[in-house]
CSV table of C-alpha atoms and ligand atoms in Angstrom, one decimal:
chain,number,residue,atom,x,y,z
V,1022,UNK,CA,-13.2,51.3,6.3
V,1023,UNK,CA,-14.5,53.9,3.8
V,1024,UNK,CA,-16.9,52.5,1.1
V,1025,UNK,CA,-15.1,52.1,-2.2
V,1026,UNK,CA,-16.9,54.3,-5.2
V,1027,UNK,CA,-17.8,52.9,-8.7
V,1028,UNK,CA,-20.7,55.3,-10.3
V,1029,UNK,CA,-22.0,55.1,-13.5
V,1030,UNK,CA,-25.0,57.4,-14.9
V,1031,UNK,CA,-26.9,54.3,-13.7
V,1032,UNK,CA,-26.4,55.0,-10.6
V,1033,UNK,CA,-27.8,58.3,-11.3
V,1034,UNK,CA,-30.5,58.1,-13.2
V,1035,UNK,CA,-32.1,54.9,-11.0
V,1036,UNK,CA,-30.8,56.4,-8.0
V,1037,UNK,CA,-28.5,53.5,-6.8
V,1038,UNK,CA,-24.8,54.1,-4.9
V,1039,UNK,CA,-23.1,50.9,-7.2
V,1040,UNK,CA,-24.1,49.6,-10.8
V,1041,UNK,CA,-25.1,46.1,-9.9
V,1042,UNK,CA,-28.3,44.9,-10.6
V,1043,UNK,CA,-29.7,41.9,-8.7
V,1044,UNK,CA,-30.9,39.9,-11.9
V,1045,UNK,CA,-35.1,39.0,-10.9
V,1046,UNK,CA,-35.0,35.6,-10.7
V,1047,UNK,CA,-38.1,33.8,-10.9
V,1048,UNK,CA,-39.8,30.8,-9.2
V,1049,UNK,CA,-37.8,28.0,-7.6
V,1050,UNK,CA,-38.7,24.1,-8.7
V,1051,UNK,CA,-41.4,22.5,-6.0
V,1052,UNK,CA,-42.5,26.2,-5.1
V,1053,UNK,CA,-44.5,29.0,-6.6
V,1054,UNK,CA,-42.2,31.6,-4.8
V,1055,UNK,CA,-39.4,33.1,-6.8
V,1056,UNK,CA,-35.9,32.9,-6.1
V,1057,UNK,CA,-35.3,36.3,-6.1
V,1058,UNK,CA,-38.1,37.3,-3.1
V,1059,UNK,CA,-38.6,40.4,-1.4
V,1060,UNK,CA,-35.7,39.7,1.6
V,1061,UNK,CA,-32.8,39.0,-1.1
V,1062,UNK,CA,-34.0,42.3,-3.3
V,1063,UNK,CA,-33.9,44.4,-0.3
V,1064,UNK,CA,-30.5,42.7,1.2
V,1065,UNK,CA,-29.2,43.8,-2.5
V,1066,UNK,CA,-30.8,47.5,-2.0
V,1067,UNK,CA,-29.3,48.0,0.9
V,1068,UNK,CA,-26.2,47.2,0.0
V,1069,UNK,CA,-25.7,49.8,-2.4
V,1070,UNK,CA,-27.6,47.9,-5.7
V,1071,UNK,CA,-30.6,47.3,-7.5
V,1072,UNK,CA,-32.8,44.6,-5.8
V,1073,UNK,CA,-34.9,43.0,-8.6
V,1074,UNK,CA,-38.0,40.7,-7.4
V,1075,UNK,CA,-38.6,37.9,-10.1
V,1076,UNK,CA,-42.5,38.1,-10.1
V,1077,UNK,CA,-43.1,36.3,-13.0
V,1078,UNK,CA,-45.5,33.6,-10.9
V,1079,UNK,CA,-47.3,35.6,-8.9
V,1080,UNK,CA,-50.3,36.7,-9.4
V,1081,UNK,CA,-51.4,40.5,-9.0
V,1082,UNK,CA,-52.5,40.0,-5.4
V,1083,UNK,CA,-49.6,38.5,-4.2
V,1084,UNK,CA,-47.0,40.3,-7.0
V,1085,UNK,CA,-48.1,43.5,-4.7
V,1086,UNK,CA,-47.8,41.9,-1.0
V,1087,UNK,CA,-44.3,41.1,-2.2
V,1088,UNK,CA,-43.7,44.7,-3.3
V,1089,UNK,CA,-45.1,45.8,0.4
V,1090,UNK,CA,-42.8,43.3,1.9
V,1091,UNK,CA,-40.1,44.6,-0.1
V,1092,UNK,CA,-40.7,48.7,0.8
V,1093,UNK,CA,-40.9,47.7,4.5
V,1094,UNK,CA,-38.1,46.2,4.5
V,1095,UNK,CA,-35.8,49.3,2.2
V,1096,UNK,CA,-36.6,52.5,1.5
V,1097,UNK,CA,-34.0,51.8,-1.3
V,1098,UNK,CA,-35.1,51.6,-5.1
V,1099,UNK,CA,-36.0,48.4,-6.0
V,1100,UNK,CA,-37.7,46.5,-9.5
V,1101,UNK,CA,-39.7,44.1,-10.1
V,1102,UNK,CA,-38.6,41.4,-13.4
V,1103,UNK,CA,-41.7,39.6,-15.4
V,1104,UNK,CA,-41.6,37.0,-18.8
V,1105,UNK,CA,-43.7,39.2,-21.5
V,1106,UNK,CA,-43.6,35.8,-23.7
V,1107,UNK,CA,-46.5,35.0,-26.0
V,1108,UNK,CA,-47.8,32.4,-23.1
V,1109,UNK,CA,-48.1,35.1,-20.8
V,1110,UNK,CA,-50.0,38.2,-23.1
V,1111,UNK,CA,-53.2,35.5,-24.1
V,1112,UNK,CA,-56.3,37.8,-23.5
V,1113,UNK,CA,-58.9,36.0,-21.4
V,1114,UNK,CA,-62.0,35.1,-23.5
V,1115,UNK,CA,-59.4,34.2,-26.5
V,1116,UNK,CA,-58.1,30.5,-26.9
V,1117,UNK,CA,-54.7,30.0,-27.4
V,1118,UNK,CA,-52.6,29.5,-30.7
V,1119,UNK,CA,-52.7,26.0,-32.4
V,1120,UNK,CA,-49.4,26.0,-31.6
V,1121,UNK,CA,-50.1,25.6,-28.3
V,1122,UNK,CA,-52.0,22.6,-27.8
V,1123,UNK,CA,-53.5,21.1,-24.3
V,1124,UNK,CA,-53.4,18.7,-21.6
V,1125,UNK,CA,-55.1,16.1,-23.8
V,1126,UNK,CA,-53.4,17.1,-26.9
V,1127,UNK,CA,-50.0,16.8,-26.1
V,1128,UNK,CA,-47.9,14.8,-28.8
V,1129,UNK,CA,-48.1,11.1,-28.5
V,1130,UNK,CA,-44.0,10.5,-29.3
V,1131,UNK,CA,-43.3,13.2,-26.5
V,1132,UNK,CA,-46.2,11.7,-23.9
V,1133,UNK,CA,-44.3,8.5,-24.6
V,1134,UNK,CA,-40.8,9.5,-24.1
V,1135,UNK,CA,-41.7,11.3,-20.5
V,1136,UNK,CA,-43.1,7.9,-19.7
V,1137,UNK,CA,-40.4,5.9,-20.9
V,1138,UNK,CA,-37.6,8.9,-18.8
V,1139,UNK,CA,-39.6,8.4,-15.9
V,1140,UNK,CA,-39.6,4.5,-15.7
V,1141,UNK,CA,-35.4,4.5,-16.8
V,1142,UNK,CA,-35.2,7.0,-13.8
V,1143,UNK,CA,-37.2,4.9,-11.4
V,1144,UNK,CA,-39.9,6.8,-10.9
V,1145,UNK,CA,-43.5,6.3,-10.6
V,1146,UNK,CA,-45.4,8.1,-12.4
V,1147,UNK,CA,-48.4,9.2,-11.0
V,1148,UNK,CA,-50.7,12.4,-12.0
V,1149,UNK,CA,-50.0,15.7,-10.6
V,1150,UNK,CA,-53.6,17.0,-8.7
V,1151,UNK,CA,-55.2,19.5,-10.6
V,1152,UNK,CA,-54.4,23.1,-10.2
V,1153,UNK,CA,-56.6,24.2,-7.1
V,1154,UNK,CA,-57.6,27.7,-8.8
V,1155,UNK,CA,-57.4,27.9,-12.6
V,1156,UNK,CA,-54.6,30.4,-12.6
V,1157,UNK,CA,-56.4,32.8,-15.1
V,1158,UNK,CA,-59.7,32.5,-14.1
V,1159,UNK,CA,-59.9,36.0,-11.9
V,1160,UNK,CA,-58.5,37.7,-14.8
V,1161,UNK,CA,-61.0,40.5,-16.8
V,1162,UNK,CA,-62.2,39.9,-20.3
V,1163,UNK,CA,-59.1,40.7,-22.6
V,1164,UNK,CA,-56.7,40.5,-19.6
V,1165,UNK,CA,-53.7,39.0,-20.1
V,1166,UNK,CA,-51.6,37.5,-16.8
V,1167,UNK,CA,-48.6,39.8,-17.9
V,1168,UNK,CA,-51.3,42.8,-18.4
V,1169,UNK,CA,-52.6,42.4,-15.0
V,1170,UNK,CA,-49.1,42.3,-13.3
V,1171,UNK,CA,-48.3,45.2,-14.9
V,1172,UNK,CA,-51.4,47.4,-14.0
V,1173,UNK,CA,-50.1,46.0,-10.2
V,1174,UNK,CA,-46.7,47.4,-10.7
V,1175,UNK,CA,-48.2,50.5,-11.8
V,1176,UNK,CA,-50.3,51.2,-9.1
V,1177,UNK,CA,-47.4,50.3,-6.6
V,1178,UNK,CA,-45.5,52.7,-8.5
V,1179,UNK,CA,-42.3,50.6,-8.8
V,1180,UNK,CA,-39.2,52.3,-10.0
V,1181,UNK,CA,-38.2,49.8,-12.2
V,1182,UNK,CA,-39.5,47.2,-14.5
V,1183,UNK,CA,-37.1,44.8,-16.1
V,1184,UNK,CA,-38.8,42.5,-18.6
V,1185,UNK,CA,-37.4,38.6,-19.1
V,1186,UNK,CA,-38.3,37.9,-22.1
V,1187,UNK,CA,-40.4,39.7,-25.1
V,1188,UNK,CA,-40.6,43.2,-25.9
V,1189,UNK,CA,-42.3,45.7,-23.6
V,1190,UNK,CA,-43.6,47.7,-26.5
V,1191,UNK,CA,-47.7,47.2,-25.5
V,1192,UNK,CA,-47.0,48.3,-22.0
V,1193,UNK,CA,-43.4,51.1,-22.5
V,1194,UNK,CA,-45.9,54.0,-22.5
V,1195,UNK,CA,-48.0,53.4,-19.7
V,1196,UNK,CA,-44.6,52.6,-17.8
V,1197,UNK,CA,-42.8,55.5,-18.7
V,1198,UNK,CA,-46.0,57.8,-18.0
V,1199,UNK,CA,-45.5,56.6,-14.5
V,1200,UNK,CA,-42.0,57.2,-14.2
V,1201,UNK,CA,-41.0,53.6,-14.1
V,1202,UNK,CA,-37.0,53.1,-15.9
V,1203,UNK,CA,-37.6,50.0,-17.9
V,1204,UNK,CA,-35.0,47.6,-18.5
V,1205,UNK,CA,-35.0,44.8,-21.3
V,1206,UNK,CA,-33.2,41.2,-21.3
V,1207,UNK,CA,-32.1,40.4,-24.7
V,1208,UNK,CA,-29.6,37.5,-25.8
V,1209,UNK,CA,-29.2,38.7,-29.7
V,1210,UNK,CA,-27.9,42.2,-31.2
V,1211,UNK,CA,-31.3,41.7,-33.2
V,1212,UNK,CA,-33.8,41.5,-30.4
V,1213,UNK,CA,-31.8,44.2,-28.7
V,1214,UNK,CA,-32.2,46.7,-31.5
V,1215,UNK,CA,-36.2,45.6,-31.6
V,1216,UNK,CA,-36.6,46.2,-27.9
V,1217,UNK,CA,-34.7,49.4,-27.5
V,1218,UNK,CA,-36.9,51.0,-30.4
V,1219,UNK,CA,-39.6,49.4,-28.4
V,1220,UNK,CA,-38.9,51.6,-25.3
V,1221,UNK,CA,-36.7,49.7,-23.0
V,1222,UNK,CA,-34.3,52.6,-21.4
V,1223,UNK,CA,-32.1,49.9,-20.8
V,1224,UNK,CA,-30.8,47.5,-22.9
V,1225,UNK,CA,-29.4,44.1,-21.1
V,1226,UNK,CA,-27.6,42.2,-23.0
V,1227,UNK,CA,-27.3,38.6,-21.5
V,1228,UNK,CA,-24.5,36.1,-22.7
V,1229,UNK,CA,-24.8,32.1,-23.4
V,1230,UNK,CA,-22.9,32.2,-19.7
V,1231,UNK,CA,-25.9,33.0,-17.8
V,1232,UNK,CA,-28.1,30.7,-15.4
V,1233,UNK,CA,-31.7,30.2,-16.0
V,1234,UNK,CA,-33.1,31.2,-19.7
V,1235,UNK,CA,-30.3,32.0,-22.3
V,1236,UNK,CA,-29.2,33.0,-26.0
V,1237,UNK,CA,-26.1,31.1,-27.5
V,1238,UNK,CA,-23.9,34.5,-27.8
V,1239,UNK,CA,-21.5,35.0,-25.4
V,1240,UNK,CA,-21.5,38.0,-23.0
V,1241,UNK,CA,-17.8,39.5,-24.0
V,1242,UNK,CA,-19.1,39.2,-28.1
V,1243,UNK,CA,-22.9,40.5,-27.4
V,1244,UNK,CA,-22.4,43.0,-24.8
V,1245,UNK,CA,-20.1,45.3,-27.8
V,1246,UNK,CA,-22.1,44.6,-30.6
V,1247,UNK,CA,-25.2,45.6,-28.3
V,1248,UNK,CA,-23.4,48.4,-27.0
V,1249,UNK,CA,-23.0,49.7,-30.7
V,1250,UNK,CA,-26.2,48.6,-32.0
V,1251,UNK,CA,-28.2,50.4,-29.5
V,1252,UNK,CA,-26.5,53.8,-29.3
V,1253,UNK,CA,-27.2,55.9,-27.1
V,1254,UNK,CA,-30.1,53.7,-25.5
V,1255,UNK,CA,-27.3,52.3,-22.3
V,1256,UNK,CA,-26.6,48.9,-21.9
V,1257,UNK,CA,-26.0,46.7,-19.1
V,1258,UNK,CA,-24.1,43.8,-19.3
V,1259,UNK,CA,-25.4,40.1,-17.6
V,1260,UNK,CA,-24.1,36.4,-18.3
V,1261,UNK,CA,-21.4,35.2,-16.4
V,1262,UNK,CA,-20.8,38.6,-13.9
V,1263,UNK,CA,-20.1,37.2,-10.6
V,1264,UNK,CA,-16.6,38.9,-9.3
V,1265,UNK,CA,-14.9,42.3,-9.5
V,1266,UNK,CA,-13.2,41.5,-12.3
V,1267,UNK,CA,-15.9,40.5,-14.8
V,1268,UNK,CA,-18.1,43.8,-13.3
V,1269,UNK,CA,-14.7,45.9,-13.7
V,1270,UNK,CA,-14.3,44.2,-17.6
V,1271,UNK,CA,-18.0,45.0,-18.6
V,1272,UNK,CA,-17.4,48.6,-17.1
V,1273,UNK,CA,-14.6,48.8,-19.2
V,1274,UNK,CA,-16.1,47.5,-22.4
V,1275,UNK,CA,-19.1,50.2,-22.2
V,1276,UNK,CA,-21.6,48.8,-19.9
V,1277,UNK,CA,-23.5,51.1,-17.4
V,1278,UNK,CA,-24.2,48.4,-14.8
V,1279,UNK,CA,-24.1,44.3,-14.5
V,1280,UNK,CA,-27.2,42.7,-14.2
V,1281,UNK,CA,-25.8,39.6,-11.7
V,1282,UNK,CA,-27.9,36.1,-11.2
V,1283,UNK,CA,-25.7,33.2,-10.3
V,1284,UNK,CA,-23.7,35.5,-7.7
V,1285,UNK,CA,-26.6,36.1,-5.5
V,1286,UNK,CA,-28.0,32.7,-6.0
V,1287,UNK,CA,-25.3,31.3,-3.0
V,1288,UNK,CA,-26.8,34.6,-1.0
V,1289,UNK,CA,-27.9,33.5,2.4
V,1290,UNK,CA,-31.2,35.5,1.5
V,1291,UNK,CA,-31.8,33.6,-1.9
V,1292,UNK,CA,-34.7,31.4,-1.3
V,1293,UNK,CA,-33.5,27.8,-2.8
V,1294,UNK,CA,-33.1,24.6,-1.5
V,1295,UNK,CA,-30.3,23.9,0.4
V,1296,UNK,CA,-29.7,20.7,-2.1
V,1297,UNK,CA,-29.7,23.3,-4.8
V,1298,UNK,CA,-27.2,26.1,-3.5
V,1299,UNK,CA,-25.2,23.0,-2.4
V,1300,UNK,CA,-24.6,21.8,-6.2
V,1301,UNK,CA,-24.0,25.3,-7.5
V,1302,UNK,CA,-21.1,25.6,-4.7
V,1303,UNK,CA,-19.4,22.2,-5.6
V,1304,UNK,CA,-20.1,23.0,-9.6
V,1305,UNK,CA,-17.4,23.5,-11.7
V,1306,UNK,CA,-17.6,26.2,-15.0
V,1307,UNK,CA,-18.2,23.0,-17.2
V,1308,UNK,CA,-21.2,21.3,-14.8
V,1309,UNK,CA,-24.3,23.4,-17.2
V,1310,UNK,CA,-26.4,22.3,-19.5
V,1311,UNK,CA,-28.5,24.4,-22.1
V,1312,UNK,CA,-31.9,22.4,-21.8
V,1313,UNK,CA,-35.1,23.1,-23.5
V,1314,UNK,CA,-36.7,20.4,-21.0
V,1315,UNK,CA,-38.0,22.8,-18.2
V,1316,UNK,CA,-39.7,25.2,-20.6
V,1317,UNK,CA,-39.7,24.9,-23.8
V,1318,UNK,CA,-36.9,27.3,-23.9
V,1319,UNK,CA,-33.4,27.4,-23.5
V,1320,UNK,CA,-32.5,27.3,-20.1
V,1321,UNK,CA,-28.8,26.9,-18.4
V,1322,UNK,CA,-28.8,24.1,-14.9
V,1323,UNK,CA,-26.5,22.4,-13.5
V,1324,UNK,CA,-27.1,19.0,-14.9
V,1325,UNK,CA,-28.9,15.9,-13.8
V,1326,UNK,CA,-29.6,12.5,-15.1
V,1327,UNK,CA,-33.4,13.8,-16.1
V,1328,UNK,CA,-32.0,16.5,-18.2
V,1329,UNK,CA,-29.2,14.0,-19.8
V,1330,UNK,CA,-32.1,11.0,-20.2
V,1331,UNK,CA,-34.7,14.1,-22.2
V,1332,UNK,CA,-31.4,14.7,-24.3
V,1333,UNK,CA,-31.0,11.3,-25.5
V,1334,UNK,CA,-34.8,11.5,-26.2
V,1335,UNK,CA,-33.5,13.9,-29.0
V,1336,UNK,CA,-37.0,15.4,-29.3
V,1337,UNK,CA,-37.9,19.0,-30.3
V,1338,UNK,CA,-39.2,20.7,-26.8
V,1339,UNK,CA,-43.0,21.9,-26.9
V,1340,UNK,CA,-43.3,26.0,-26.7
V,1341,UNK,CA,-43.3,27.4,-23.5
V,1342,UNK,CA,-46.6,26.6,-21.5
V,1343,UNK,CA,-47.1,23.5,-23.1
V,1344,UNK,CA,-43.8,22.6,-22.6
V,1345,UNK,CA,-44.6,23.2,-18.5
V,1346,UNK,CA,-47.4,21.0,-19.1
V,1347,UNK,CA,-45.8,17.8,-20.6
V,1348,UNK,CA,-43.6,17.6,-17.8
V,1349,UNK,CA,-45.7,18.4,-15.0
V,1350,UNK,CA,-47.2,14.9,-14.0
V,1351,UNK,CA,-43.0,13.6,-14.0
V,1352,UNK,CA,-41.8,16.9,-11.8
V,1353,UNK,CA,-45.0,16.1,-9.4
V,1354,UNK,CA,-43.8,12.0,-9.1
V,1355,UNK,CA,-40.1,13.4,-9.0
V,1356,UNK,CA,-41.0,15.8,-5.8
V,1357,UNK,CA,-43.5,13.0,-4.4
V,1358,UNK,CA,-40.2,10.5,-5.1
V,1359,UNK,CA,-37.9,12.8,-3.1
V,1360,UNK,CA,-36.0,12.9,-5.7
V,1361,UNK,CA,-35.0,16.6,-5.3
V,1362,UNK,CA,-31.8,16.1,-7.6
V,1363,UNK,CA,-33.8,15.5,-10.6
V,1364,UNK,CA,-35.4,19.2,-10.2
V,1365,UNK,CA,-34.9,22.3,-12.3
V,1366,UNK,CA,-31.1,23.6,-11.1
V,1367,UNK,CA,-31.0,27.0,-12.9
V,1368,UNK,CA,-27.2,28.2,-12.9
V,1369,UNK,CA,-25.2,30.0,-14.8
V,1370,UNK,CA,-21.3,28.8,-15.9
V,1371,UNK,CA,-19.8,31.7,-13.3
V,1372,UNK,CA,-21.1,28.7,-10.7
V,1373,UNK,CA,-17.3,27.5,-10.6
V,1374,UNK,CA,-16.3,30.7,-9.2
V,1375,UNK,CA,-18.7,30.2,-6.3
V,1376,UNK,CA,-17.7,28.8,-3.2
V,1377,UNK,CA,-19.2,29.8,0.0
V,1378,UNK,CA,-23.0,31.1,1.1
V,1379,UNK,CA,-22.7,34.0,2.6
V,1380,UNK,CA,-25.2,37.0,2.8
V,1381,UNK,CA,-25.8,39.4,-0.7
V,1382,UNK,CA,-24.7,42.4,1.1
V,1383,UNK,CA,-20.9,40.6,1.6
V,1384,UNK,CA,-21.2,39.3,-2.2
V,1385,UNK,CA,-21.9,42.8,-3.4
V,1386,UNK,CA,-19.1,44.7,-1.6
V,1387,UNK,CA,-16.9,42.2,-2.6
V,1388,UNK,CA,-17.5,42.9,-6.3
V,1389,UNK,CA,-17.2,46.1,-6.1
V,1390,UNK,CA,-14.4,46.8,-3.7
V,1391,UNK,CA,-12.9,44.4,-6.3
V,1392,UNK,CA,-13.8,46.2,-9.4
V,1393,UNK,CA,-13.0,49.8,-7.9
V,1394,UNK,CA,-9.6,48.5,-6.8
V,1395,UNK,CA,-8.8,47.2,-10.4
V,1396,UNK,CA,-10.3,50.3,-12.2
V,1397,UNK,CA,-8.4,52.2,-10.4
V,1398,UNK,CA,-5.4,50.3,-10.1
V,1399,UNK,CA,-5.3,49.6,-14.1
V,1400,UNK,CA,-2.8,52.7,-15.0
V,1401,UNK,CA,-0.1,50.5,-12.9
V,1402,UNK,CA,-0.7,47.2,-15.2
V,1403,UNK,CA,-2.0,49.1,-18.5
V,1404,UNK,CA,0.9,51.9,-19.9
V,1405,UNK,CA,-1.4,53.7,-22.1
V,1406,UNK,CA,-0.5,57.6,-24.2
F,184,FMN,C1,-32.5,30.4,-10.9
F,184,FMN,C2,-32.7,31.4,-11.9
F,184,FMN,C3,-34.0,31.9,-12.2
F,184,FMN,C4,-34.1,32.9,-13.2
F,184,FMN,N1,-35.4,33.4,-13.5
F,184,FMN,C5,-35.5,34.4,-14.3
F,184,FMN,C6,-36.8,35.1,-14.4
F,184,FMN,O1,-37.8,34.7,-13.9
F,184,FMN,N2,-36.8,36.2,-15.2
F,184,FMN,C7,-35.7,36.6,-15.9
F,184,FMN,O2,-35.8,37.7,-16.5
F,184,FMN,N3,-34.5,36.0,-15.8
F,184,FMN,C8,-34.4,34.9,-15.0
F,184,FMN,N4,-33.2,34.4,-14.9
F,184,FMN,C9,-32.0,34.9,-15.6
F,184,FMN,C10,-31.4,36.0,-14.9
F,184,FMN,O3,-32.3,37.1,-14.9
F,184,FMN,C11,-30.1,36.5,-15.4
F,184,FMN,O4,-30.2,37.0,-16.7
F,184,FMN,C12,-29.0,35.6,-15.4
F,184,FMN,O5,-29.0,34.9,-14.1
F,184,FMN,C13,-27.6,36.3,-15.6
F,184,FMN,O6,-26.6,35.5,-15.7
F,184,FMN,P1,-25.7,34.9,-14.5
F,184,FMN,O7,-26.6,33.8,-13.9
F,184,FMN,O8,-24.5,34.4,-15.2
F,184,FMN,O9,-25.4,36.0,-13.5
F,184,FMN,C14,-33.0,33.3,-13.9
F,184,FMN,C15,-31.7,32.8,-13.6
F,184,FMN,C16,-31.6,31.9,-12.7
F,184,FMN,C17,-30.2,31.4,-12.4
């Protein structure tokens, strides 16, 4: 069978055969390795797309073994996503913001309600062991853990950055200077026009729909408003993109390319737990929840009763980092529990469409045979003059 055609001046300009970006997912709950490794961006690069590692844990030394790993096994392009929130930019040698208190200065209400979820859920709690390596300690003077994963992807010479969350503004130049195409997440027309100015080449525009960290706009209303807003910085559509029809619709509306999480997440590749790819294959479009529980940010899952019982709690979530650390004793007892349903279950609402694992190469041709059959099939449904 002859491979279908669908090109965009994505394609082009990143040097891909299809505009469909494998969205850099980062670390799975229980592990420090991201969802999104080296074999599922490559499987995606092979097949025809953009394979995105989510490298937002890793630090520098192991951000660039995973970028060797990745190069071995394509000679495909390839990016590499990262979280440029405030948490992540703190300078060594500088302490952080008051509005990011300690271990010992968490909130008593919110100490209290993780207590009182835990013993409702039947679970010890017991505290986690301290971090073996302080995470930031091998960072220079006035390095920030963001700062020193991006001199890595500089010196690996990546082809492209995508950046979470934040703007890339402190680091555009340097990226650009090395040739590296820069892509921004965004989930508001206003962040979207701040990030563009900021240097992003592209725009993505992510809908409420999507799995994992996520705005309250959906995809069909943001993606046009972004698309206008932005002109002519290109947009790429995410939230919700997980068939041939919704890549063919965004195609349609003025996107360049899909940026794709939840599709890939069933992807024989994707490195989750079984129990966790099992739930996103029996979830229907209405089994997510927007929690702030996880990080301190919005963040879509398929549901459990931890997320339900920190709900009821009706408290307002610490920021991110802090929020990591309020919860960290309970997610340790919940793992030493084996209690593996009560872990973060990042998914987006196109879960319900899912229904078998299979390997991403099969889930990419899908879409866009799919999408190339409809596009070009549309003059037969569609009279138009
Ligand atoms: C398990 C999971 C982990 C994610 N981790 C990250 C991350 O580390 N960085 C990031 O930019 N986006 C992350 N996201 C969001 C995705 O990049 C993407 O925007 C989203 O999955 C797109 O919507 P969809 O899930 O409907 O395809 C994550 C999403 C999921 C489902």
């Amino acid at each position: 069978m002859t491979r279908p055609i669908l090109r965009t001046a994505f394609c082009d300009r990143v040097g891909v055969e299809y505009p469909v970006v494998l969205a850099g997912m980062g670390p799975v709950a229980g592990t420090g390795a991201p969802v999104a490794t080296a074999e599922l961006a490559a499987a995606v690069s092979n097949a025809g797309g953009l394979g995105v590692i989510g490298g937002v844990a890793y630090p520098p030394d192991l951000l660039r073994a995973e970028i060797r790993k990745l190069r071995a096994l394509t000679d495909k392009p390839f990016g590499v996503d990262l979280l440029l929130s405030p948490n992540f930019l703190i300078p060594r040698g500088s302490s952080p913001p008051a509005s990011m208190p300690r271990a010992g200065e968490l909130p008593k209400a919110h100490v209290e309600a993780i207590a009182r979820i835990a013993k409702a859920l039947d679970i010890e709690l017991v505290p986690a062991p301290p971090e073996t390596t302080e995470r930031r300690d091998w960072l220079e003077p006035g390095q920030s853990w963001a700062g020193a994963q991006i001199e890595a992807l500089l010196e690996e010479r990546v082809p492209v950055f995508a950046s979470g969350l934040g703007t890339p503004r402190i680091f555009a130049e340097a990226l650009r200077a090395n040739g590296i195409t820069i892509l921004s997440l965004v989930g508001t027309v206003r962040a979207a026009r701040q990030v563009a100015a900021d240097g992003a080449d592209y725009v993505v525009a992510q809908g409420t729909e999507a799995g994992g960290h996520t705005g309250k706009i959906g995809t069909l209303a943001l993606v046009q408003q972004v698309i206008e807003a932005v002109a002519p910085t290109p947009v790429v559509a995410a939230g919700g993109i997980a068939s041939g029809r919704a890549l063919a619709g965004m195609l349609a509306l003025g996107a360049d390319a899909a940026w794709c999480g939840t599709a890939f997440l069933v992807a024989e590749e994707a490195n989750q737990p079984a129990l966790q790819t099992r739930r996103i294959l029996d979830a229907s479009a209405e089994d997510t929840i927007v929690t702030r529980l996880y990080s301190g940010k919005t963040m879509r899952n398929i549901s459990n009763p931890l997320i339900e019982a920190w709900e009821r709690e009706g408290l307002q979530a610490l920021p991110m980092g802090t929020q990591a650390l309020l919860i960290r004793d309970l997610q340790y007892s919940i793992e030493r529990a084996g209690r593996h349903e009560l872990l973060m279950n990042a998914a987006g609402q196109a879960s319900g469409l899912l229904t078998k694992r299979r390997p991403a190469a099969e889930i990419l041709a899908e879409m866009v045979a799919e999408a190339s059959h409809l596009l070009d099939g549309l003059g037969e449904r569609v009279r138009v003059g």
